[in-house]
Amino acid sequence: MDRNDESDTPLFSAISGSTRQLYSVLKCINFVSKAQVRITSEGLRFTVEESQVMQGVAILNKELFTTYSYTATANGDNEEEDDSTVSFQISLSALLETLQILGINEAKDRWSTRDPAHSGASGFLNKGGSAVAFEHRTLGMASRCRLSYASKGSPLCIVLEEAGVTTTCELYTFEPEYMDEIPLQRDAIAQKIIMRAEWLHDAIVELSSTSPTKLTMVASPTAPHFTLSSAGHLGSATVEFSKNAQLLETFQVEKRSVNTYKYSLIKGASRAMAVASKVSIRADEQGVLSLQFMIETEGDNVSFVDFRFVPLLPEEDDEEGITDEPPLG
């Protein structure tokens, strides 16, 4: 309280010259309504979770902002709290609505419509590039955004400016909920594959034709090297990738691994697949899957969005009446 009397300097403030790049990155994890926000001297970290089996993390590095200020020592009300960060919970859906409050004409992504130039997962993309997420014709959004957080418990203040019009919004913040991170055993990685994100997106779209409930991922040092298979009540489908440098930029697999996940959860990452340039696909020996997307933003900067998935257990597969082994024919 005395601290606020002595200075009007907020705990955190930042200015971005492009609202649309913030919106596009955060939209990738918009599969639940609330997000945990952590502010550090290096940037903002937004975390969402679905039933402890799927997590999404979007990182807005300070390089995305023209100015970025975080006063860590200002968070001194609680001696037990880590002064290097501040955390709170916020409505992610409300934040996204605020960022587009001055108008948006968002083009449909490739999940909702198939472009005639697309030849599918077997032929990949004929247009020679991933979806351009940050063009003015794609996202007609406010060109300047100012974020500030005065002190612990204060609202998150968002000021949008475009063509002389200024809109100020304040979003309520809440006490953060404890959230266990889905653990990825980095010292026991069974597979690491890096490829163009659009090709993963195309494969997931191809597999959706069977109205699948499950997605099985097979990585093997022998052909077929990387296989995605879907299984559902309408049948099954398979997409295979060979170990070709033009397809798989990195392929590190020592032994064959088979893991199965809920298709609807993997589909939850489709927005990131559509706008990212590359994806790193990692799975540990327990089957925990990490999809880390690299999203190119304005000014030659990049942002990262990371998803973690817990695999289905064998008994969960049995309940579905579908086996773990994908059809390879």
Coordinates of N, CA and C in Angstrom, one line a residue, residues 14-180:
A14 N 4.4 -3.3 -20.8 CA 5.0 -3.6 -22.0 C 4.2 -3.0 -23.2
I15 N 4.8 -2.7 -24.3 CA 4.2 -2.2 -25.5 C 4.6 -3.0 -26.7
S16 N 3.6 -3.4 -27.4 CA 3.8 -4.2 -28.6 C 3.3 -3.3 -29.8
G17 N 4.1 -3.3 -30.9 CA 3.7 -2.6 -32.1 C 2.7 -3.4 -32.9
S18 N 2.4 -4.6 -32.5 CA 1.5 -5.4 -33.3 C 0.6 -6.3 -32.4
T19 N -0.6 -5.9 -32.3 CA -1.6 -6.7 -31.5 C -1.8 -8.1 -32.1
R20 N -1.8 -8.2 -33.5 CA -2.1 -9.5 -34.1 C -1.1 -10.6 -33.8
Q21 N 0.2 -10.2 -33.6 CA 1.1 -11.3 -33.3 C 0.9 -11.9 -31.9
L22 N 0.4 -11.0 -30.9 CA 0.1 -11.5 -29.6 C -1.2 -12.4 -29.7
Y23 N -2.1 -11.9 -30.4 CA -3.4 -12.7 -30.6 C -3.1 -14.0 -31.2
S24 N -2.4 -14.1 -32.3 CA -2.1 -15.3 -33.0 C -1.4 -16.4 -32.2
V25 N -0.5 -16.0 -31.4 CA 0.2 -16.9 -30.5 C -0.7 -17.4 -29.4
L26 N -1.4 -16.5 -28.7 CA -2.3 -16.9 -27.6 C -3.5 -17.8 -28.1
K27 N -3.9 -17.5 -29.3 CA -5.1 -18.2 -29.9 C -4.7 -19.7 -30.0
C28 N -3.4 -20.0 -30.2 CA -3.0 -21.4 -30.3 C -3.4 -22.3 -29.1
I29 N -3.5 -21.7 -27.9 CA -3.8 -22.5 -26.7 C -5.2 -22.2 -26.2
N30 N -6.1 -21.7 -27.1 CA -7.4 -21.4 -26.7 C -8.4 -22.6 -26.7
F31 N -8.0 -23.7 -26.0 CA -8.8 -24.8 -25.9 C -9.5 -24.9 -24.5
V32 N -9.2 -24.0 -23.6 CA -9.9 -23.9 -22.3 C -10.1 -22.4 -22.1
S33 N -10.9 -22.0 -21.2 CA -11.3 -20.6 -21.0 C -10.3 -19.8 -20.1
K34 N -9.7 -20.5 -19.2 CA -8.8 -19.8 -18.2 C -7.3 -20.2 -18.4
A35 N -6.5 -19.3 -18.2 CA -5.0 -19.5 -18.3 C -4.3 -19.0 -17.1
Q36 N -3.2 -19.6 -16.7 CA -2.3 -19.2 -15.7 C -1.2 -18.3 -16.4
V37 N -1.0 -17.1 -15.8 CA 0.0 -16.2 -16.4 C 1.1 -16.0 -15.4
R38 N 2.3 -16.2 -16.0 CA 3.5 -15.9 -15.2 C 4.4 -14.8 -15.8
I39 N 4.6 -13.8 -15.1 CA 5.4 -12.7 -15.6 C 6.9 -12.8 -15.1
T40 N 7.9 -12.7 -15.9 CA 9.2 -12.7 -15.5 C 10.0 -11.6 -16.2
S41 N 11.2 -11.4 -15.9 CA 12.0 -10.4 -16.6 C 12.3 -10.7 -18.1
E42 N 12.0 -12.0 -18.5 CA 12.3 -12.5 -19.8 C 11.0 -12.5 -20.7
G43 N 9.9 -12.4 -20.1 CA 8.7 -12.4 -20.9 C 7.5 -13.0 -20.2
L44 N 6.4 -13.3 -20.9 CA 5.1 -13.8 -20.3 C 4.9 -15.2 -20.7
R45 N 4.5 -16.0 -19.8 CA 4.2 -17.4 -20.0 C 2.8 -17.7 -19.7
F46 N 2.0 -18.2 -20.7 CA 0.6 -18.5 -20.5 C 0.5 -20.0 -20.5
T47 N -0.2 -20.6 -19.5 CA -0.3 -22.1 -19.4 C -1.8 -22.4 -19.2
V48 N -2.2 -23.4 -20.0 CA -3.6 -23.9 -19.9 C -3.5 -25.4 -19.8
E49 N -4.6 -26.0 -19.2 CA -4.6 -27.5 -19.0 C -6.0 -28.0 -19.2
E50 N -6.1 -29.3 -19.7 CA -7.3 -30.0 -20.0 C -7.3 -31.3 -19.2
S51 N -8.0 -31.4 -18.1 CA -8.2 -32.6 -17.3 C -6.9 -33.4 -17.0
Q52 N -5.8 -32.6 -16.8 CA -4.5 -33.2 -16.5 C -3.9 -34.2 -17.5
V53 N -4.5 -34.2 -18.7 CA -3.9 -35.0 -19.8 C -3.4 -34.2 -21.0
M54 N -3.6 -32.9 -21.0 CA -3.1 -32.1 -22.0 C -2.8 -30.7 -21.4
Q55 N -1.7 -30.2 -21.8 CA -1.2 -28.8 -21.4 C -0.7 -28.1 -22.6
G56 N -1.0 -26.8 -22.6 CA -0.5 -25.9 -23.6 C 0.2 -24.7 -23.0
V57 N 1.4 -24.4 -23.5 CA 2.2 -23.2 -23.0 C 2.5 -22.3 -24.1
A58 N 2.2 -21.1 -24.0 CA 2.5 -20.1 -25.0 C 3.5 -19.1 -24.3
I59 N 4.6 -18.8 -25.0 CA 5.6 -17.9 -24.4 C 5.7 -16.7 -25.3
L60 N 5.5 -15.5 -24.7 CA 5.7 -14.2 -25.3 C 7.0 -13.6 -24.8
N61 N 8.1 -13.8 -25.5 CA 9.3 -13.3 -25.1 C 9.3 -11.8 -25.1
K62 N 10.2 -11.2 -24.3 CA 10.2 -9.7 -24.3 C 10.6 -9.1 -25.6
E63 N 11.3 -9.9 -26.5 CA 11.7 -9.4 -27.8 C 10.5 -9.1 -28.7
L64 N 9.3 -9.6 -28.3 CA 8.1 -9.3 -29.1 C 7.6 -7.9 -28.9
F65 N 8.1 -7.3 -27.8 CA 7.6 -6.0 -27.4 C 8.7 -4.9 -27.7
T66 N 8.2 -3.7 -28.1 CA 9.1 -2.6 -28.3 C 9.7 -2.1 -27.0
T67 N 8.9 -2.1 -25.9 CA 9.4 -1.8 -24.6 C 8.8 -2.9 -23.6
Y68 N 9.6 -3.3 -22.6 CA 9.2 -4.3 -21.7 C 9.9 -4.0 -20.3
S69 N 9.1 -3.9 -19.3 CA 9.6 -3.5 -18.0 C 8.9 -4.4 -16.9
Y70 N 9.7 -5.0 -16.1 CA 9.2 -5.8 -15.0 C 10.0 -5.5 -13.8
T71 N 9.4 -5.0 -12.7 CA 10.1 -4.7 -11.5 C 9.9 -5.8 -10.5
A72 N 10.8 -6.7 -10.5 CA 10.7 -7.9 -9.6 C 10.6 -7.6 -8.2
T73 N 11.4 -6.6 -7.7 CA 11.5 -6.3 -6.3 C 10.2 -5.7 -5.8
A74 N 9.3 -5.2 -6.7 CA 8.0 -4.6 -6.2 C 7.1 -5.6 -5.6
N75 N 7.3 -6.9 -5.8 CA 6.5 -8.0 -5.3 C 6.9 -8.4 -4.0
G76 N 6.8 -7.6 -3.0 CA 7.4 -7.9 -1.7 C 6.4 -8.1 -0.6
D77 N 5.2 -8.3 -0.9 CA 4.2 -8.4 0.2 C 4.3 -9.7 0.9
N78 N 4.8 -10.8 0.2 CA 4.9 -12.1 0.8 C 6.3 -12.5 0.7
E79 N 7.0 -12.7 1.8 CA 8.4 -13.0 1.8 C 8.6 -14.4 1.3
E80 N 7.6 -15.3 1.4 CA 7.8 -16.7 0.9 C 7.6 -16.7 -0.6
E81 N 7.1 -15.7 -1.3 CA 6.9 -15.7 -2.7 C 8.1 -15.4 -3.5
D82 N 8.3 -16.1 -4.6 CA 9.5 -15.9 -5.4 C 9.4 -14.5 -6.1
D83 N 10.3 -13.6 -5.7 CA 10.3 -12.2 -6.2 C 10.7 -12.1 -7.7
S84 N 11.2 -13.2 -8.3 CA 11.7 -13.1 -9.6 C 10.5 -13.3 -10.6
T85 N 9.3 -13.7 -10.1 CA 8.2 -13.9 -11.0 C 6.9 -13.5 -10.2
V86 N 5.9 -13.2 -11.0 CA 4.5 -13.0 -10.4 C 3.6 -13.8 -11.2
S87 N 2.6 -14.4 -10.6 CA 1.6 -15.2 -11.3 C 0.2 -14.9 -10.9
F88 N -0.7 -15.1 -11.9 CA -2.1 -14.9 -11.6 C -2.9 -15.7 -12.7
Q89 N -4.2 -15.9 -12.4 CA -5.1 -16.5 -13.4 C -5.9 -15.5 -14.1
I90 N -6.2 -15.7 -15.4 CA -7.0 -14.8 -16.1 C -7.9 -15.5 -17.1
S91 N -9.0 -14.9 -17.5 CA -9.8 -15.5 -18.6 C -9.2 -15.3 -19.9
L92 N -8.7 -16.4 -20.5 CA -8.0 -16.4 -21.8 C -9.0 -15.9 -22.9
S93 N -10.2 -16.4 -22.8 CA -11.2 -16.1 -23.8 C -11.5 -14.6 -23.8
A94 N -11.6 -14.0 -22.6 CA -11.8 -12.6 -22.5 C -10.6 -11.8 -23.0
L95 N -9.4 -12.3 -22.7 CA -8.2 -11.6 -23.2 C -8.2 -11.6 -24.8
L96 N -8.5 -12.7 -25.4 CA -8.5 -12.8 -26.8 C -9.6 -11.9 -27.4
E97 N -10.8 -11.8 -26.8 CA -11.8 -10.9 -27.3 C -11.4 -9.5 -27.2
T98 N -10.7 -9.2 -26.1 CA -10.2 -7.8 -26.0 C -9.2 -7.4 -27.0
L99 N -8.3 -8.3 -27.3 CA -7.2 -8.1 -28.3 C -7.8 -7.8 -29.7
Q100 N -9.0 -8.3 -30.0 CA -9.6 -8.1 -31.3 C -10.8 -7.1 -31.2
I101 N -10.8 -6.3 -30.2 CA -12.0 -5.5 -29.9 C -12.2 -4.4 -31.0
L102 N -11.1 -4.0 -31.6 CA -11.2 -3.0 -32.6 C -11.5 -3.5 -34.0
G103 N -11.8 -4.8 -34.0 CA -12.1 -5.4 -35.3 C -11.2 -6.5 -35.8
I104 N -11.7 -7.6 -36.3 CA -10.8 -8.6 -36.9 C -11.5 -9.3 -38.0
N105 N -10.8 -9.5 -39.1 CA -11.3 -10.3 -40.2 C -10.4 -11.5 -40.4
E106 N -10.6 -12.5 -39.6 CA -9.6 -13.6 -39.5 C -9.9 -14.6 -40.6
A107 N -9.0 -14.9 -41.4 CA -9.2 -15.9 -42.5 C -9.3 -17.3 -41.8
K108 N -10.1 -18.1 -42.4 CA -10.2 -19.5 -41.9 C -8.9 -20.2 -42.0
D109 N -8.6 -21.0 -41.0 CA -7.3 -21.8 -41.1 C -7.6 -23.0 -41.9
R110 N -6.5 -23.8 -42.1 CA -6.6 -24.9 -43.0 C -7.4 -26.1 -42.3
W111 N -7.7 -25.9 -41.0 CA -8.4 -27.0 -40.4 C -9.9 -27.0 -40.8
S112 N -10.4 -25.8 -41.1 CA -11.8 -25.7 -41.4 C -12.2 -25.7 -42.9
T113 N -11.2 -25.5 -43.7 CA -11.4 -25.5 -45.1 C -10.2 -26.1 -45.9
R114 N -10.4 -26.8 -46.9 CA -9.4 -27.4 -47.7 C -9.1 -26.5 -48.9
D115 N -7.9 -26.0 -49.1 CA -7.6 -25.2 -50.3 C -7.4 -26.2 -51.5
P116 N -7.9 -25.8 -52.7 CA -7.7 -26.6 -53.8 C -6.3 -26.9 -54.2
A117 N -5.4 -26.0 -53.7 CA -4.0 -26.1 -54.0 C -3.3 -27.2 -53.1
H118 N -4.1 -27.6 -52.1 CA -3.6 -28.7 -51.2 C -3.8 -30.0 -51.8
S119 N -2.8 -30.8 -51.8 CA -2.9 -32.2 -52.3 C -3.0 -33.2 -51.2
G120 N -3.1 -32.8 -50.0 CA -3.2 -33.7 -48.9 C -1.9 -34.1 -48.3
A121 N -1.9 -35.0 -47.3 CA -0.7 -35.4 -46.6 C 0.3 -36.1 -47.5
S122 N -0.3 -36.8 -48.6 CA 0.6 -37.6 -49.4 C 1.4 -36.7 -50.4
G123 N 0.7 -35.6 -50.8 CA 1.4 -34.7 -51.8 C 1.9 -33.4 -51.1
F124 N 1.5 -33.2 -49.9 CA 1.9 -32.0 -49.1 C 1.4 -30.8 -49.7
L125 N 2.1 -29.7 -49.5 CA 1.5 -28.4 -49.9 C 2.1 -27.9 -51.2
N126 N 1.2 -27.5 -52.1 CA 1.7 -27.0 -53.4 C 2.0 -25.6 -53.5
K127 N 1.6 -24.8 -52.4 CA 1.7 -23.4 -52.4 C 3.1 -22.9 -52.0
G128 N 3.9 -23.8 -51.4 CA 5.2 -23.5 -51.1 C 5.4 -22.7 -49.8
G129 N 4.5 -22.9 -48.8 CA 4.7 -22.1 -47.6 C 3.6 -22.4 -46.6
S130 N 3.9 -22.1 -45.4 CA 2.8 -22.3 -44.3 C 1.9 -21.1 -44.4
A131 N 0.8 -21.2 -43.6 CA -0.1 -20.1 -43.6 C 0.5 -18.8 -43.0
V132 N 0.3 -17.7 -43.7 CA 0.9 -16.5 -43.2 C 0.0 -15.9 -42.1
A133 N 0.4 -16.0 -40.9 CA -0.5 -15.7 -39.8 C -0.5 -14.2 -39.5
F134 N 0.4 -13.4 -40.0 CA 0.6 -12.1 -39.5 C 0.4 -11.0 -40.6
E135 N -0.2 -11.4 -41.8 CA -0.5 -10.4 -42.8 C -1.7 -9.5 -42.4
H136 N -1.7 -8.3 -42.9 CA -2.8 -7.4 -42.6 C -4.1 -7.9 -43.1
R137 N -4.1 -8.6 -44.3 CA -5.4 -9.1 -44.8 C -5.9 -10.3 -44.1
T138 N -5.0 -10.9 -43.3 CA -5.4 -12.1 -42.5 C -5.9 -11.7 -41.2
L139 N -5.3 -10.8 -40.5 CA -5.7 -10.3 -39.2 C -5.8 -8.8 -39.2
G140 N -7.0 -8.2 -39.4 CA -7.1 -6.8 -39.4 C -7.3 -6.2 -38.0
M141 N -6.2 -6.1 -37.3 CA -6.3 -5.8 -35.9 C -5.5 -4.5 -35.5
A142 N -5.8 -4.0 -34.3 CA -5.1 -2.8 -33.8 C -3.6 -3.0 -33.9
S143 N -3.0 -1.9 -34.3 CA -1.5 -2.0 -34.6 C -0.7 -1.8 -33.3
R144 N -1.2 -1.3 -32.2 CA -0.4 -1.1 -31.0 C -1.2 -1.5 -29.8
C145 N -0.5 -2.2 -28.9 CA -1.1 -2.7 -27.7 C -0.2 -2.4 -26.5
R146 N -0.8 -1.9 -25.4 CA 0.0 -1.7 -24.2 C -0.6 -2.5 -23.1
L147 N 0.2 -3.3 -22.4 CA -0.2 -4.1 -21.3 C 0.5 -3.6 -20.0
S148 N -0.3 -3.6 -18.9 CA 0.3 -3.2 -17.6 C -0.4 -4.0 -16.5
Y149 N 0.4 -4.2 -15.4 CA -0.1 -4.9 -14.2 C 0.4 -4.1 -13.1
A150 N -0.4 -3.4 -12.4 CA 0.0 -2.4 -11.4 C 0.7 -3.1 -10.2
S151 N 0.0 -4.1 -9.6 CA 0.5 -4.8 -8.4 C -0.3 -6.0 -8.2
K152 N 0.1 -6.8 -7.2 CA -0.5 -8.1 -7.0 C -2.0 -7.9 -6.7
G153 N -2.8 -8.6 -7.4 CA -4.3 -8.5 -7.2 C -5.0 -7.5 -8.1
S154 N -4.2 -6.7 -8.8 CA -4.7 -5.6 -9.7 C -5.2 -6.3 -11.0
P155 N -6.1 -5.6 -11.7 CA -6.5 -6.1 -13.0 C -5.4 -5.9 -14.0
L156 N -5.4 -6.7 -15.1 CA -4.5 -6.6 -16.2 C -5.1 -5.5 -17.1
C157 N -4.4 -4.4 -17.3 CA -4.8 -3.3 -18.1 C -4.3 -3.4 -19.5
I158 N -5.2 -3.3 -20.5 CA -4.9 -3.4 -21.9 C -5.4 -2.2 -22.6
V159 N -4.4 -1.5 -23.3 CA -4.8 -0.3 -24.0 C -4.5 -0.6 -25.5
L160 N -5.5 -0.5 -26.4 CA -5.3 -0.7 -27.8 C -5.4 0.7 -28.5
E161 N -4.5 0.9 -29.5 CA -4.5 2.1 -30.2 C -4.4 1.9 -31.7
E162 N -5.3 2.5 -32.4 CA -5.3 2.4 -33.9 C -6.0 3.6 -34.5
A163 N -5.3 4.3 -35.4 CA -5.8 5.4 -36.2 C -6.5 6.4 -35.3
G164 N -5.8 6.8 -34.2 CA -6.3 7.8 -33.3 C -7.4 7.3 -32.3
V165 N -7.8 6.1 -32.4 CA -8.8 5.5 -31.5 C -8.1 4.7 -30.4
T166 N -8.4 5.0 -29.2 CA -7.8 4.4 -28.0 C -8.9 3.7 -27.2
T167 N -8.7 2.4 -27.0 CA -9.6 1.6 -26.2 C -8.9 1.0 -25.0
T168 N -9.4 1.2 -23.8 CA -8.8 0.8 -22.6 C -9.7 -0.3 -21.9
C169 N -9.2 -1.4 -21.6 CA -9.9 -2.5 -20.9 C -9.1 -3.0 -19.7
E170 N -9.9 -3.4 -18.7 CA -9.3 -4.0 -17.5 C -9.9 -5.4 -17.3
L171 N -9.0 -6.4 -17.2 CA -9.5 -7.7 -17.0 C -9.1 -8.2 -15.6
Y172 N -10.1 -8.7 -14.9 CA -9.9 -9.2 -13.5 C -8.9 -10.3 -13.5
T173 N -8.0 -10.3 -12.5 CA -7.1 -11.4 -12.3 C -7.5 -12.1 -11.0
F174 N -7.1 -13.4 -11.0 CA -7.4 -14.2 -9.8 C -6.2 -14.9 -9.3
E175 N -6.4 -15.5 -8.1 CA -5.3 -16.2 -7.5 C -4.9 -17.4 -8.4
P176 N -3.7 -17.7 -8.7 CA -3.3 -18.8 -9.5 C -3.6 -20.1 -8.9
E177 N -4.1 -21.1 -9.7 CA -4.3 -22.4 -9.2 C -3.1 -23.3 -9.3
Y178 N -2.8 -24.1 -8.4 CA -1.7 -25.0 -8.5 C -1.8 -26.0 -9.7
M179 N -0.9 -26.0 -10.5 CA -1.0 -26.8 -11.7 C 0.3 -27.6 -11.9
D180 N 0.2 -29.0 -11.8 CA 1.3 -29.8 -12.1 C 1.7 -29.8 -13.5

